[in-house]
């Protein structure tokens, strides 16, 4: 596991524990970046775990509904998954070139979202926030080695 954060299992929140869900959660726990269902299916197969692609999609859908995975969309609308830590959902910066994902300071985002909701007279707020850009390494490649933060 890449984060030193406690993680929930499917059984912890009432989903029936299946071999497939357990294998998917275990594989996601080892992924530093978001992965598509196809990439996850390939990783599972490479590890000698035989699960059909349809089963991967179905399990990811169940895990998303159970709030055990975070989901982001790419430019083409494809869904990419990452296991969610117990401490609640997270927000990420996602590199449009290489897929690098970095956690955003959630407290700042949550206060901002709650302030917007309060100003508009809303309560019981739910939200999704996706931040995408180009990471420093990809920016240097794109710009022929010139350093920058992409804000020029």
Short mmCIF file of N, CA and C in Angstrom, two decimals:
data_model
loop_
_atom_site.label_atom_id
_atom_site.label_comp_id
_atom_site.label_asym_id
_atom_site.label_seq_id
_atom_site.Cartn_x
_atom_site.Cartn_y
_atom_site.Cartn_z
N UNK A 1 0.86 -1.17 0.00
CA UNK A 1 0.00 0.00 0.00
C UNK A 1 0.90 1.22 0.00
N UNK A 2 0.58 2.22 -0.83
CA UNK A 2 1.43 3.39 -0.96
C UNK A 2 1.16 4.42 0.11
N UNK A 3 -0.03 4.58 0.58
CA UNK A 3 -0.36 5.53 1.63
C UNK A 3 -0.35 4.82 2.97
N UNK A 4 0.06 5.54 4.00
CA UNK A 4 0.00 4.98 5.35
C UNK A 4 -1.36 5.36 5.96
N UNK A 5 -2.43 5.07 5.24
CA UNK A 5 -3.77 5.44 5.65
C UNK A 5 -4.59 4.16 5.75
N UNK A 6 -5.36 4.04 6.80
CA UNK A 6 -6.24 2.88 6.96
C UNK A 6 -7.27 2.88 5.83
N UNK A 7 -7.57 1.71 5.29
CA UNK A 7 -8.52 1.60 4.19
C UNK A 7 -9.65 0.65 4.58
N UNK A 8 -10.82 0.92 4.04
CA UNK A 8 -11.97 0.06 4.28
C UNK A 8 -11.98 -1.11 3.30
N UNK A 9 -12.61 -2.17 3.70
CA UNK A 9 -12.86 -3.28 2.78
C UNK A 9 -14.34 -3.25 2.42
N UNK A 10 -14.70 -4.03 1.42
CA UNK A 10 -16.10 -4.10 1.02
C UNK A 10 -16.97 -4.56 2.18
N UNK A 11 -16.51 -5.52 2.95
CA UNK A 11 -17.30 -6.04 4.06
C UNK A 11 -17.52 -4.99 5.14
N UNK A 12 -16.57 -4.06 5.30
CA UNK A 12 -16.70 -3.02 6.32
C UNK A 12 -17.95 -2.17 6.13
N UNK A 13 -18.42 -2.03 4.90
CA UNK A 13 -19.57 -1.15 4.65
C UNK A 13 -20.78 -1.94 4.13
N UNK A 14 -20.76 -3.24 4.32
CA UNK A 14 -21.95 -4.02 4.02
C UNK A 14 -21.99 -4.66 2.64
N UNK A 15 -20.98 -4.46 1.81
CA UNK A 15 -20.94 -5.16 0.54
C UNK A 15 -20.49 -6.59 0.80
N UNK A 16 -21.11 -7.52 0.13
CA UNK A 16 -20.71 -8.91 0.28
C UNK A 16 -19.26 -9.05 -0.19
N UNK A 17 -18.44 -9.67 0.62
CA UNK A 17 -17.03 -9.85 0.25
C UNK A 17 -16.94 -10.99 -0.75
N UNK A 18 -16.44 -10.66 -1.92
CA UNK A 18 -16.21 -11.68 -2.94
C UNK A 18 -14.72 -11.72 -3.26
N UNK A 19 -14.30 -12.82 -3.82
CA UNK A 19 -12.90 -12.98 -4.23
C UNK A 19 -12.52 -11.87 -5.21
N UNK A 20 -13.44 -11.55 -6.13
CA UNK A 20 -13.16 -10.55 -7.15
C UNK A 20 -13.01 -9.15 -6.54
N UNK A 21 -13.93 -8.77 -5.66
CA UNK A 21 -13.84 -7.44 -5.02
C UNK A 21 -12.57 -7.33 -4.20
N UNK A 22 -12.25 -8.39 -3.46
CA UNK A 22 -11.04 -8.37 -2.64
C UNK A 22 -9.80 -8.22 -3.53
N UNK A 23 -9.75 -8.95 -4.64
CA UNK A 23 -8.60 -8.86 -5.55
C UNK A 23 -8.50 -7.46 -6.16
N UNK A 24 -9.63 -6.88 -6.52
CA UNK A 24 -9.63 -5.55 -7.11
C UNK A 24 -9.18 -4.51 -6.09
N UNK A 25 -9.70 -4.58 -4.87
CA UNK A 25 -9.28 -3.64 -3.83
C UNK A 25 -7.80 -3.81 -3.50
N UNK A 26 -7.32 -5.05 -3.45
CA UNK A 26 -5.90 -5.28 -3.19
C UNK A 26 -5.04 -4.69 -4.29
N UNK A 27 -5.45 -4.88 -5.53
CA UNK A 27 -4.68 -4.35 -6.66
C UNK A 27 -4.71 -2.82 -6.66
N UNK A 28 -5.87 -2.24 -6.40
CA UNK A 28 -5.98 -0.77 -6.34
C UNK A 28 -5.13 -0.20 -5.21
N UNK A 29 -5.01 -0.93 -4.11
CA UNK A 29 -4.21 -0.45 -2.98
C UNK A 29 -2.75 -0.28 -3.37
N UNK A 30 -2.31 -1.05 -4.36
CA UNK A 30 -0.93 -0.95 -4.81
C UNK A 30 -0.71 0.04 -5.93
N UNK A 31 -1.79 0.66 -6.42
CA UNK A 31 -1.67 1.61 -7.54
C UNK A 31 -1.51 3.03 -7.01
N UNK A 32 -0.47 3.70 -7.44
CA UNK A 32 -0.25 5.09 -7.02
C UNK A 32 -1.10 6.06 -7.83
N UNK A 33 -1.43 5.68 -9.05
CA UNK A 33 -2.19 6.55 -9.94
C UNK A 33 -3.58 5.96 -10.18
N UNK A 34 -4.45 6.77 -10.74
CA UNK A 34 -5.76 6.29 -11.16
C UNK A 34 -5.57 5.32 -12.32
N UNK A 35 -6.39 4.28 -12.37
CA UNK A 35 -6.31 3.31 -13.47
C UNK A 35 -7.71 3.08 -14.02
N UNK A 36 -7.77 2.79 -15.31
CA UNK A 36 -9.04 2.46 -15.95
C UNK A 36 -9.40 1.02 -15.63
N UNK A 37 -10.63 0.64 -15.91
CA UNK A 37 -11.06 -0.75 -15.69
C UNK A 37 -10.22 -1.68 -16.56
N UNK A 38 -9.92 -1.27 -17.79
CA UNK A 38 -9.09 -2.09 -18.68
C UNK A 38 -7.68 -2.26 -18.14
N UNK A 39 -7.09 -1.17 -17.65
CA UNK A 39 -5.75 -1.26 -17.06
C UNK A 39 -5.76 -2.16 -15.83
N UNK A 40 -6.79 -2.01 -15.01
CA UNK A 40 -6.91 -2.84 -13.81
C UNK A 40 -7.05 -4.32 -14.18
N UNK A 41 -7.87 -4.59 -15.20
CA UNK A 41 -8.05 -5.95 -15.69
C UNK A 41 -6.71 -6.53 -16.14
N UNK A 42 -5.92 -5.74 -16.86
CA UNK A 42 -4.61 -6.18 -17.32
C UNK A 42 -3.67 -6.45 -16.13
N UNK A 43 -3.67 -5.54 -15.15
CA UNK A 43 -2.82 -5.73 -13.96
C UNK A 43 -3.19 -7.01 -13.22
N UNK A 44 -4.49 -7.25 -13.08
CA UNK A 44 -4.94 -8.47 -12.40
C UNK A 44 -4.48 -9.70 -13.17
N UNK A 45 -4.65 -9.68 -14.49
CA UNK A 45 -4.21 -10.81 -15.31
C UNK A 45 -2.71 -11.04 -15.21
N UNK A 46 -1.94 -9.94 -15.21
CA UNK A 46 -0.48 -10.04 -15.10
C UNK A 46 -0.06 -10.63 -13.76
N UNK A 47 -0.90 -10.44 -12.75
CA UNK A 47 -0.61 -10.99 -11.42
C UNK A 47 -1.14 -12.42 -11.28
N UNK A 48 -1.68 -12.97 -12.36
CA UNK A 48 -2.18 -14.34 -12.32
C UNK A 48 -3.58 -14.48 -11.75
N UNK A 49 -4.30 -13.35 -11.66
CA UNK A 49 -5.66 -13.37 -11.11
C UNK A 49 -6.64 -13.31 -12.28
N UNK A 50 -7.41 -14.37 -12.45
CA UNK A 50 -8.32 -14.48 -13.57
C UNK A 50 -9.70 -13.92 -13.20
N UNK A 51 -10.00 -12.75 -13.76
CA UNK A 51 -11.29 -12.10 -13.56
C UNK A 51 -11.70 -11.52 -14.90
N UNK A 52 -12.93 -11.73 -15.30
CA UNK A 52 -13.41 -11.20 -16.56
C UNK A 52 -13.53 -9.67 -16.52
N UNK A 53 -13.38 -9.04 -17.66
CA UNK A 53 -13.46 -7.58 -17.74
C UNK A 53 -14.84 -7.08 -17.30
N UNK A 54 -15.90 -7.79 -17.66
CA UNK A 54 -17.24 -7.40 -17.23
C UNK A 54 -17.35 -7.43 -15.71
N UNK A 55 -16.75 -8.42 -15.09
CA UNK A 55 -16.76 -8.52 -13.63
C UNK A 55 -16.00 -7.36 -13.01
N UNK A 56 -14.88 -6.95 -13.63
CA UNK A 56 -14.12 -5.80 -13.14
C UNK A 56 -14.99 -4.55 -13.18
N UNK A 57 -15.67 -4.32 -14.30
CA UNK A 57 -16.56 -3.15 -14.42
C UNK A 57 -17.66 -3.20 -13.37
N UNK A 58 -18.29 -4.35 -13.20
CA UNK A 58 -19.39 -4.49 -12.24
C UNK A 58 -18.89 -4.24 -10.81
N UNK A 59 -17.75 -4.83 -10.47
CA UNK A 59 -17.19 -4.65 -9.12
C UNK A 59 -16.81 -3.19 -8.88
N UNK A 60 -16.21 -2.54 -9.87
CA UNK A 60 -15.85 -1.12 -9.71
C UNK A 60 -17.09 -0.26 -9.52
N UNK A 61 -18.15 -0.58 -10.23
CA UNK A 61 -19.42 0.14 -10.06
C UNK A 61 -19.93 -0.02 -8.63
N UNK A 62 -19.91 -1.25 -8.12
CA UNK A 62 -20.35 -1.50 -6.75
C UNK A 62 -19.47 -0.78 -5.74
N UNK A 63 -18.16 -0.81 -5.96
CA UNK A 63 -17.22 -0.15 -5.05
C UNK A 63 -17.37 1.37 -5.09
N UNK A 64 -17.69 1.90 -6.26
CA UNK A 64 -17.95 3.34 -6.36
C UNK A 64 -19.20 3.72 -5.59
N UNK A 65 -20.28 2.96 -5.77
CA UNK A 65 -21.52 3.22 -5.03
C UNK A 65 -21.31 3.12 -3.53
N UNK A 66 -20.43 2.22 -3.11
CA UNK A 66 -20.13 2.03 -1.69
C UNK A 66 -19.09 3.04 -1.20
N UNK A 67 -18.66 3.93 -2.07
CA UNK A 67 -17.68 4.99 -1.76
C UNK A 67 -16.35 4.43 -1.28
N UNK A 68 -15.93 3.31 -1.88
CA UNK A 68 -14.63 2.72 -1.57
C UNK A 68 -13.56 3.11 -2.58
N UNK A 69 -13.98 3.73 -3.70
CA UNK A 69 -13.02 4.19 -4.70
C UNK A 69 -13.34 5.62 -5.09
N UNK A 70 -12.30 6.36 -5.44
CA UNK A 70 -12.46 7.68 -6.04
C UNK A 70 -12.44 7.49 -7.55
N UNK A 71 -13.16 8.33 -8.26
CA UNK A 71 -13.28 8.22 -9.71
C UNK A 71 -13.03 9.57 -10.34
N UNK A 72 -12.22 9.58 -11.40
CA UNK A 72 -12.04 10.78 -12.23
C UNK A 72 -12.30 10.38 -13.67
N UNK A 73 -12.61 11.37 -14.48
CA UNK A 73 -12.86 11.12 -15.91
C UNK A 73 -11.75 11.74 -16.73
N UNK A 74 -11.39 11.07 -17.83
CA UNK A 74 -10.41 11.65 -18.72
C UNK A 74 -11.11 12.50 -19.77
N UNK A 75 -10.35 13.09 -20.68
CA UNK A 75 -10.93 13.99 -21.68
C UNK A 75 -11.96 13.30 -22.57
N UNK A 76 -11.83 11.99 -22.75
CA UNK A 76 -12.76 11.24 -23.60
C UNK A 76 -13.95 10.72 -22.80
N UNK A 77 -14.02 11.01 -21.51
CA UNK A 77 -15.13 10.56 -20.68
C UNK A 77 -14.89 9.22 -20.01
N UNK A 78 -13.71 8.64 -20.22
CA UNK A 78 -13.38 7.37 -19.58
C UNK A 78 -13.22 7.54 -18.08
N UNK A 79 -13.56 6.51 -17.35
CA UNK A 79 -13.50 6.56 -15.88
C UNK A 79 -12.22 5.88 -15.41
N UNK A 80 -11.57 6.50 -14.43
CA UNK A 80 -10.35 5.97 -13.84
C UNK A 80 -10.53 5.92 -12.33
N UNK A 81 -10.01 4.86 -11.71
CA UNK A 81 -10.30 4.55 -10.31
C UNK A 81 -9.05 4.52 -9.45
N UNK A 82 -9.26 4.86 -8.19
CA UNK A 82 -8.20 4.79 -7.19
C UNK A 82 -8.88 4.47 -5.86
N UNK A 83 -8.29 3.60 -5.05
CA UNK A 83 -8.92 3.24 -3.79
C UNK A 83 -8.97 4.46 -2.87
N UNK A 84 -10.11 4.63 -2.22
CA UNK A 84 -10.33 5.76 -1.31
C UNK A 84 -9.89 5.38 0.09
N UNK A 85 -9.19 6.27 0.77
CA UNK A 85 -8.85 5.99 2.17
C UNK A 85 -10.08 6.12 3.06
N UNK A 86 -10.00 5.57 4.25
CA UNK A 86 -11.11 5.59 5.21
C UNK A 86 -11.53 7.02 5.54
N UNK A 87 -10.59 7.94 5.55
CA UNK A 87 -10.86 9.30 6.03
C UNK A 87 -11.76 10.11 5.11
N UNK A 88 -12.38 9.51 4.13
CA UNK A 88 -13.31 10.23 3.27
C UNK A 88 -12.74 10.45 1.89
N UNK A 89 -13.51 11.14 1.08
CA UNK A 89 -13.06 11.34 -0.29
C UNK A 89 -11.92 12.34 -0.35
N UNK A 90 -11.22 12.29 -1.45
CA UNK A 90 -10.10 13.18 -1.68
C UNK A 90 -10.30 13.88 -3.01
N UNK A 91 -9.53 14.92 -3.21
CA UNK A 91 -9.48 15.61 -4.49
C UNK A 91 -8.05 15.52 -4.99
N UNK A 92 -7.90 15.52 -6.32
CA UNK A 92 -6.59 15.30 -6.90
C UNK A 92 -6.30 16.28 -8.03
N UNK A 93 -5.02 16.60 -8.20
CA UNK A 93 -4.53 17.19 -9.43
C UNK A 93 -4.19 15.99 -10.32
N UNK A 94 -4.63 16.01 -11.57
CA UNK A 94 -4.35 14.92 -12.49
C UNK A 94 -3.60 15.49 -13.70
N UNK A 95 -2.45 14.90 -14.04
CA UNK A 95 -1.70 15.33 -15.22
C UNK A 95 -2.38 14.76 -16.46
N UNK A 96 -2.71 15.66 -17.40
CA UNK A 96 -3.37 15.24 -18.63
C UNK A 96 -2.44 14.45 -19.54
N UNK A 97 -1.14 14.53 -19.32
CA UNK A 97 -0.19 13.83 -20.19
C UNK A 97 0.16 12.43 -19.67
N UNK A 98 0.61 12.35 -18.43
CA UNK A 98 1.11 11.07 -17.90
C UNK A 98 0.17 10.41 -16.89
N UNK A 99 -0.85 11.13 -16.42
CA UNK A 99 -1.79 10.55 -15.47
C UNK A 99 -1.39 10.66 -14.02
N UNK A 100 -0.24 11.31 -13.74
CA UNK A 100 0.18 11.51 -12.35
C UNK A 100 -0.96 12.14 -11.56
N UNK A 101 -1.20 11.64 -10.35
CA UNK A 101 -2.24 12.22 -9.50
C UNK A 101 -1.62 12.60 -8.16
N UNK A 102 -1.89 13.82 -7.74
CA UNK A 102 -1.41 14.31 -6.45
C UNK A 102 -2.61 14.77 -5.64
N UNK A 103 -2.61 14.44 -4.38
CA UNK A 103 -3.71 14.81 -3.50
C UNK A 103 -3.70 16.31 -3.26
N UNK A 104 -4.87 16.93 -3.34
CA UNK A 104 -5.06 18.35 -3.05
C UNK A 104 -5.40 18.48 -1.57
N UNK A 105 -4.98 19.57 -0.94
CA UNK A 105 -5.33 19.83 0.46
C UNK A 105 -6.85 19.86 0.56
N UNK A 106 -7.43 18.79 1.06
CA UNK A 106 -8.88 18.64 1.10
C UNK A 106 -9.56 19.65 2.02
N UNK A 107 -8.93 20.01 3.12
CA UNK A 107 -9.55 20.97 4.04
C UNK A 107 -9.85 22.29 3.33
N UNK A 108 -8.92 22.76 2.53
CA UNK A 108 -9.12 24.01 1.79
C UNK A 108 -10.29 23.87 0.82
N UNK A 109 -10.32 22.77 0.09
CA UNK A 109 -11.39 22.53 -0.89
C UNK A 109 -12.74 22.42 -0.19
N UNK A 110 -12.79 21.68 0.91
CA UNK A 110 -14.05 21.49 1.62
C UNK A 110 -14.59 22.81 2.17
N UNK A 111 -13.71 23.62 2.75
CA UNK A 111 -14.15 24.93 3.28
C UNK A 111 -14.67 25.81 2.14
N UNK A 112 -13.97 25.80 1.02
CA UNK A 112 -14.39 26.59 -0.14
C UNK A 112 -15.77 26.13 -0.62
N UNK A 113 -15.97 24.81 -0.78
CA UNK A 113 -17.25 24.29 -1.26
C UNK A 113 -18.38 24.58 -0.27
N UNK A 114 -18.11 24.41 1.02
CA UNK A 114 -19.13 24.69 2.02
C UNK A 114 -19.50 26.17 2.05
N UNK A 115 -18.49 27.04 1.86
CA UNK A 115 -18.77 28.48 1.80
C UNK A 115 -19.64 28.84 0.61
N UNK A 116 -19.34 28.25 -0.55
CA UNK A 116 -20.16 28.49 -1.74
C UNK A 116 -21.60 28.03 -1.51
N UNK A 117 -21.75 26.84 -0.91
CA UNK A 117 -23.08 26.31 -0.66
C UNK A 117 -23.84 27.20 0.31
N UNK A 118 -23.18 27.62 1.38
CA UNK A 118 -23.84 28.48 2.37
C UNK A 118 -24.26 29.80 1.74
N UNK A 119 -23.40 30.38 0.93
CA UNK A 119 -23.72 31.65 0.26
C UNK A 119 -24.93 31.50 -0.66
N UNK A 120 -25.10 30.32 -1.24
CA UNK A 120 -26.22 30.07 -2.14
C UNK A 120 -27.45 29.54 -1.42
N UNK A 121 -27.33 29.31 -0.10
CA UNK A 121 -28.46 28.81 0.67
C UNK A 121 -28.66 27.31 0.55
N UNK A 122 -27.60 26.56 0.26
CA UNK A 122 -27.70 25.11 0.13
C UNK A 122 -27.12 24.42 1.36
N UNK A 123 -27.65 23.23 1.67
CA UNK A 123 -27.11 22.42 2.76
C UNK A 123 -26.99 20.99 2.26
N UNK A 124 -26.45 20.12 3.11
CA UNK A 124 -26.26 18.71 2.77
C UNK A 124 -25.52 18.58 1.43
N UNK A 125 -24.41 19.29 1.33
CA UNK A 125 -23.65 19.39 0.09
C UNK A 125 -22.93 18.10 -0.26
N UNK A 126 -23.03 17.70 -1.51
CA UNK A 126 -22.22 16.66 -2.12
C UNK A 126 -21.55 17.30 -3.31
N UNK A 127 -20.33 16.89 -3.62
CA UNK A 127 -19.64 17.52 -4.74
C UNK A 127 -18.59 16.61 -5.35
N UNK A 128 -18.23 16.95 -6.57
CA UNK A 128 -17.14 16.31 -7.29
C UNK A 128 -16.28 17.44 -7.84
N UNK A 129 -14.98 17.33 -7.65
CA UNK A 129 -14.07 18.36 -8.14
C UNK A 129 -12.92 17.67 -8.83
N UNK A 130 -12.70 18.00 -10.10
CA UNK A 130 -11.59 17.45 -10.85
C UNK A 130 -10.69 18.58 -11.29
N UNK A 131 -9.41 18.49 -10.98
CA UNK A 131 -8.42 19.49 -11.37
C UNK A 131 -7.41 18.80 -12.27
N UNK A 132 -7.31 19.24 -13.50
CA UNK A 132 -6.34 18.62 -14.40
C UNK A 132 -5.42 19.69 -14.96
N UNK A 133 -4.22 19.28 -15.24
CA UNK A 133 -3.22 20.17 -15.80
C UNK A 133 -2.07 19.34 -16.33
N UNK A 134 -0.89 19.94 -16.38
CA UNK A 134 0.30 19.25 -16.86
C UNK A 134 1.34 19.31 -15.75
N UNK A 135 1.83 18.15 -15.33
CA UNK A 135 2.82 18.11 -14.25
C UNK A 135 4.13 18.73 -14.70
N UNK A 136 5.00 19.02 -13.75
CA UNK A 136 6.27 19.70 -14.04
C UNK A 136 7.13 18.89 -15.01
N UNK A 137 7.20 17.57 -14.84
CA UNK A 137 8.03 16.75 -15.74
C UNK A 137 7.50 16.79 -17.17
N UNK A 138 6.20 16.63 -17.35
CA UNK A 138 5.62 16.66 -18.69
C UNK A 138 5.74 18.06 -19.30
N UNK A 139 5.60 19.09 -18.47
CA UNK A 139 5.73 20.46 -18.96
C UNK A 139 7.12 20.68 -19.55
N UNK A 140 8.14 20.15 -18.88
CA UNK A 140 9.50 20.29 -19.39
C UNK A 140 9.67 19.56 -20.71
N UNK A 141 9.10 18.38 -20.85
CA UNK A 141 9.18 17.62 -22.09
C UNK A 141 8.49 18.38 -23.21
N UNK A 142 7.29 18.87 -22.95
CA UNK A 142 6.51 19.59 -23.94
C UNK A 142 7.24 20.86 -24.40
N UNK A 143 7.91 21.53 -23.47
CA UNK A 143 8.55 22.81 -23.78
C UNK A 143 10.05 22.67 -23.98
N UNK A 144 10.51 21.51 -24.39
CA UNK A 144 11.90 21.31 -24.73
C UNK A 144 12.87 21.52 -23.60
N UNK A 145 12.50 21.10 -22.40
CA UNK A 145 13.41 21.18 -21.27
C UNK A 145 13.31 22.44 -20.45
N UNK A 146 12.48 23.40 -20.89
CA UNK A 146 12.34 24.64 -20.13
C UNK A 146 11.46 24.40 -18.91
N UNK A 147 11.96 24.82 -17.76
CA UNK A 147 11.18 24.67 -16.53
C UNK A 147 10.06 25.69 -16.51
N UNK A 148 9.00 25.36 -15.82
CA UNK A 148 7.87 26.28 -15.68
C UNK A 148 6.76 25.61 -14.91
N UNK A 149 5.76 26.40 -14.59
CA UNK A 149 4.63 25.84 -13.85
C UNK A 149 3.38 25.81 -14.69
N UNK A 150 3.48 26.16 -15.97
CA UNK A 150 2.33 26.10 -16.85
C UNK A 150 1.39 27.26 -16.72
N UNK A 151 1.74 28.25 -15.91
CA UNK A 151 0.83 29.38 -15.68
C UNK A 151 1.20 30.59 -16.52
N UNK A 152 2.11 30.42 -17.52
CA UNK A 152 2.51 31.58 -18.33
C UNK A 152 1.36 32.08 -19.14
#
